[in-house]
Amino acid sequence: RTMRNESCLKLHFKTGARNSTTRRISKDMTSKTAQQVTDVDDVFNLPDEQKIAIPVAEVEALKKRIRDANKFSLEETKTRNVMMVGRTRSGKSTAVGVLKDPCFEPKEMSIFSDTVEPEFQSFALDDITNGVKYTLNVIDTPGLKEVKKMGEDARTDEVILGTINYCLKNEITKINTLLIFISFELGVTKDDFDSIQTSLEKFGHDKIKIGICVTRSEEKTQQWQEKIIGQLKEHSYFSKVLEKKNIQISFIGCVDADKHQTVTSITDLRRLYVKVYQLRETLLKLIFESDTQVMLVDLPIASGIKLGI
């Protein structure tokens, strides 16, 4: 019995030694294998005995922890490229500010144009009602018939229409919406009609949404808006233009710092802000619904200039 016990002890010892050696060899092999794995393909080409099956629940839990700690979350957005054109002082730059913020206050009024070169702005808006996020790329163009200070040469319309090159250089190759800005504050003049006609002839396209935006409308009544629309529909040229389904008239305005001093009560001021908010909402709806894009090189303006592609 004693000899048998000793044999069993030796056998157990040898077995333990063999297991220890096996673990050491396995560890060495794993270390060596780790050094040999130099890319993703090697990981998938490992022998089956070296692969570890991790439970799906553990993998998903790990991915959740990684995503929860992620500082750069993905936001899916719909892109809308918007081109703004119109006469000098028609309110294009102010409209961009209002699209960003319904409480935007423009800087002090000047009779000279602020936008002397095309300006590109990109910003995101979240349509909470529909749960959709939009990225707006806005091209604010210099005004047609631009007024310049004494000693400065006025820009010709041909140079201003070269805005298409600016867009291409900023990798804006398609357009969703064309907004033509006009101010009827002092009535409708021939220059106003000429500006709209020129904008439509140079930038218009049947496949994109076009808005004729009447600015400085924050204090105007619904009756006034309907009167403006009625007058345009009676005009020999615009009566045909407004028959097109892709063209509509919009209104926009803002509450500037002077209004804070001229209103008689906070209730009147609130009424102005609500009006601007509603006008902005209508204009944004026009932009958001502009699903179709047209290549800039397919616009009428592209046929008359040398493109900087």
Coordinates of N, CA, C and O in Angstrom, one line a residue, residues 4 31 59 61 75 84 87 96 100 133 148 220 282 308:
R4 N 2.2 1.8 -3.4 CA 1.2 2.3 -4.3 C 0.9 3.8 -4.1 O 0.7 4.5 -5.0
S31 N 1.5 34.7 -26.2 CA 2.3 35.9 -26.3 C 2.9 36.0 -27.7 O 2.9 37.1 -28.3
V59 N -20.7 41.5 -24.8 CA -20.3 42.3 -25.9 C -21.2 43.6 -26.0 O -20.7 44.7 -26.1
A61 N -23.1 44.9 -23.6 CA -22.9 45.7 -22.5 C -21.6 46.6 -22.6 O -21.6 47.7 -22.2
E75 N -24.9 62.8 -35.2 CA -26.2 63.5 -35.4 C -26.5 63.5 -36.9 O -25.8 64.1 -37.7
M84 N -29.3 83.2 -51.3 CA -30.1 84.4 -51.1 C -29.6 85.5 -52.0 O -28.4 85.8 -52.1
R87 N -31.8 93.0 -53.9 CA -31.1 94.3 -54.0 C -30.4 94.6 -52.7 O -30.6 94.0 -51.7
V96 N -30.8 86.0 -42.5 CA -29.9 84.9 -42.0 C -29.9 84.9 -40.5 O -30.0 83.8 -39.9
K100 N -31.4 81.9 -37.7 CA -30.7 81.3 -36.6 C -31.4 81.6 -35.3 O -31.4 80.7 -34.4
K133 N -33.4 66.9 -37.8 CA -32.4 67.9 -37.8 C -31.9 68.3 -39.2 O -31.8 67.4 -40.0
K148 N -22.5 102.2 -53.3 CA -21.2 102.2 -52.7 C -20.9 103.6 -52.2 O -21.5 104.6 -52.6
K220 N -46.5 94.5 -40.1 CA -47.6 94.5 -41.2 C -48.7 93.5 -40.8 O -48.5 92.5 -40.2
T282 N -42.8 80.0 -41.1 CA -43.3 79.8 -42.4 C -42.1 79.7 -43.4 O -42.1 78.8 -44.3
G308 N -15.2 78.4 -62.1 CA -13.9 78.1 -61.5 C -13.9 76.7 -60.9 O -13.9 76.6 -59.7

